[in-house]
Tab-separated table of N, CA and C in Angstrom:
chain	number	residue	atom	x	y	z
A	1	UNK	N	0.837	-1.184	0.000
A	1	UNK	CA	0.000	0.000	0.000
A	1	UNK	C	0.887	1.254	0.000
A	2	UNK	N	1.923	1.260	0.831
A	2	UNK	CA	2.806	2.422	0.907
A	2	UNK	C	3.504	2.639	-0.432
A	3	UNK	N	4.023	1.563	-1.008
A	3	UNK	CA	4.704	1.676	-2.295
A	3	UNK	C	3.739	2.117	-3.389
A	4	UNK	N	2.526	1.621	-3.383
A	4	UNK	CA	1.544	1.990	-4.406
A	4	UNK	C	1.231	3.478	-4.361
A	5	UNK	N	1.104	4.033	-3.171
A	5	UNK	CA	0.829	5.461	-3.039
A	5	UNK	C	2.023	6.284	-3.525
A	6	UNK	N	3.236	5.867	-3.150
A	6	UNK	CA	4.434	6.579	-3.597
A	6	UNK	C	4.540	6.546	-5.122
A	7	UNK	N	4.241	5.409	-5.725
A	7	UNK	CA	4.289	5.290	-7.182
A	7	UNK	C	3.234	6.182	-7.824
A	8	UNK	N	2.010	6.132	-7.319
A	8	UNK	CA	0.913	6.916	-7.889
A	8	UNK	C	1.168	8.418	-7.796
A	9	UNK	N	1.800	8.841	-6.724
A	9	UNK	CA	2.068	10.261	-6.517
A	9	UNK	C	3.443	10.680	-7.039
A	10	UNK	N	4.171	9.713	-7.623
A	10	UNK	CA	5.509	9.949	-8.171
A	10	UNK	C	6.455	10.539	-7.125
A	11	UNK	N	6.434	9.934	-5.935
A	11	UNK	CA	7.266	10.368	-4.818
A	11	UNK	C	8.283	9.280	-4.472
A	12	UNK	N	9.456	9.678	-3.957
A	12	UNK	CA	10.392	8.664	-3.462
A	12	UNK	C	9.862	8.086	-2.152
A	13	UNK	N	10.276	6.888	-1.851
A	13	UNK	CA	9.860	6.235	-0.616
A	13	UNK	C	11.079	6.151	0.304
A	14	UNK	N	11.029	6.834	1.412
A	14	UNK	CA	12.094	6.814	2.412
A	14	UNK	C	11.754	5.742	3.427
A	15	UNK	N	12.678	4.808	3.669
A	15	UNK	CA	12.380	3.688	4.551
A	15	UNK	C	13.621	3.182	5.272
A	16	UNK	N	13.401	2.625	6.449
A	16	UNK	CA	14.489	1.967	7.180
A	16	UNK	C	14.592	0.507	6.771
A	17	UNK	N	13.685	0.032	5.919
A	17	UNK	CA	13.672	-1.360	5.460
A	17	UNK	C	13.637	-1.427	3.933
A	18	UNK	N	14.725	-1.023	3.262
A	18	UNK	CA	14.704	-1.012	1.800
A	18	UNK	C	14.561	-2.403	1.177
A	19	UNK	N	14.978	-3.447	1.884
A	19	UNK	CA	14.846	-4.803	1.350
A	19	UNK	C	13.383	-5.203	1.180
A	20	UNK	N	12.502	-4.575	1.925
A	20	UNK	CA	11.083	-4.878	1.821
A	20	UNK	C	10.460	-4.391	0.517
A	21	UNK	N	11.184	-3.576	-0.240
A	21	UNK	CA	10.677	-3.028	-1.497
A	21	UNK	C	11.503	-3.507	-2.676
A	22	UNK	N	12.240	-4.597	-2.478
A	22	UNK	CA	13.046	-5.188	-3.536
A	22	UNK	C	12.145	-5.648	-4.673
A	23	UNK	N	12.593	-5.427	-5.880
A	23	UNK	CA	11.819	-5.843	-7.038
A	23	UNK	C	10.981	-4.733	-7.643
A	24	UNK	N	10.950	-3.584	-7.004
A	24	UNK	CA	10.165	-2.466	-7.525
A	24	UNK	C	11.038	-1.442	-8.256
A	25	UNK	N	12.282	-1.838	-8.557
A	25	UNK	CA	13.175	-0.954	-9.307
A	25	UNK	C	12.511	-0.586	-10.634
A	26	UNK	N	12.662	0.651	-11.026
A	26	UNK	CA	12.041	1.111	-12.253
A	26	UNK	C	10.658	1.693	-12.027
A	27	UNK	N	9.992	1.268	-10.973
A	27	UNK	CA	8.678	1.819	-10.642
A	27	UNK	C	8.763	2.856	-9.526
A	28	UNK	N	9.778	2.700	-8.688
A	28	UNK	CA	9.826	3.435	-7.431
A	28	UNK	C	11.268	3.742	-7.065
A	29	UNK	N	11.502	4.920	-6.536
A	29	UNK	CA	12.814	5.264	-5.997
A	29	UNK	C	12.773	5.018	-4.498
A	30	UNK	N	13.564	4.053	-4.042
A	30	UNK	CA	13.635	3.725	-2.622
A	30	UNK	C	14.875	4.387	-2.052
A	31	UNK	N	14.683	5.185	-0.999
A	31	UNK	CA	15.778	5.895	-0.347
A	31	UNK	C	15.968	5.290	1.039
A	32	UNK	N	17.067	4.538	1.242
A	32	UNK	CA	17.297	3.957	2.566
A	32	UNK	C	17.726	5.029	3.568
A	33	UNK	N	17.164	4.969	4.747
A	33	UNK	CA	17.535	5.880	5.831
A	33	UNK	C	17.837	5.050	7.073
A	34	UNK	N	18.646	5.608	7.952
A	34	UNK	CA	18.953	4.905	9.195
A	34	UNK	C	18.012	5.380	10.288
A	35	UNK	N	17.720	4.481	11.175
A	35	UNK	CA	16.856	4.812	12.313
A	35	UNK	C	17.665	5.634	13.301
A	36	UNK	N	17.145	6.768	13.751
A	36	UNK	CA	17.905	7.596	14.683
A	36	UNK	C	18.047	6.914	16.053
A	37	UNK	N	19.121	7.216	16.714
A	37	UNK	CA	19.338	6.706	18.066
A	37	UNK	C	18.490	7.522	19.031
A	38	UNK	N	17.742	6.845	19.863
A	38	UNK	CA	16.872	7.527	20.822
A	38	UNK	C	17.455	7.325	22.223
A	39	UNK	N	17.715	8.416	22.894
A	39	UNK	CA	18.203	8.333	24.264
A	39	UNK	C	16.999	8.310	25.197
A	40	UNK	N	16.863	7.241	25.933
A	40	UNK	CA	15.716	7.094	26.823
A	40	UNK	C	15.987	7.825	28.141
A	41	UNK	N	14.902	8.322	28.731
A	41	UNK	CA	15.035	8.963	30.043
A	41	UNK	C	15.447	7.925	31.061
A	42	UNK	N	16.257	8.331	31.983
A	42	UNK	CA	16.710	7.389	33.019
A	42	UNK	C	15.992	7.626	34.303
């Protein structure tokens, strides 16, 4: 669903799981991003 919306709107898809969109080359631009480090309150 996420990939379909990105394709329909001609938008890149930014994701922390680029392997989940394997096979959509040519239809979609997948931009891998890293998950930020979150410092928890102590």
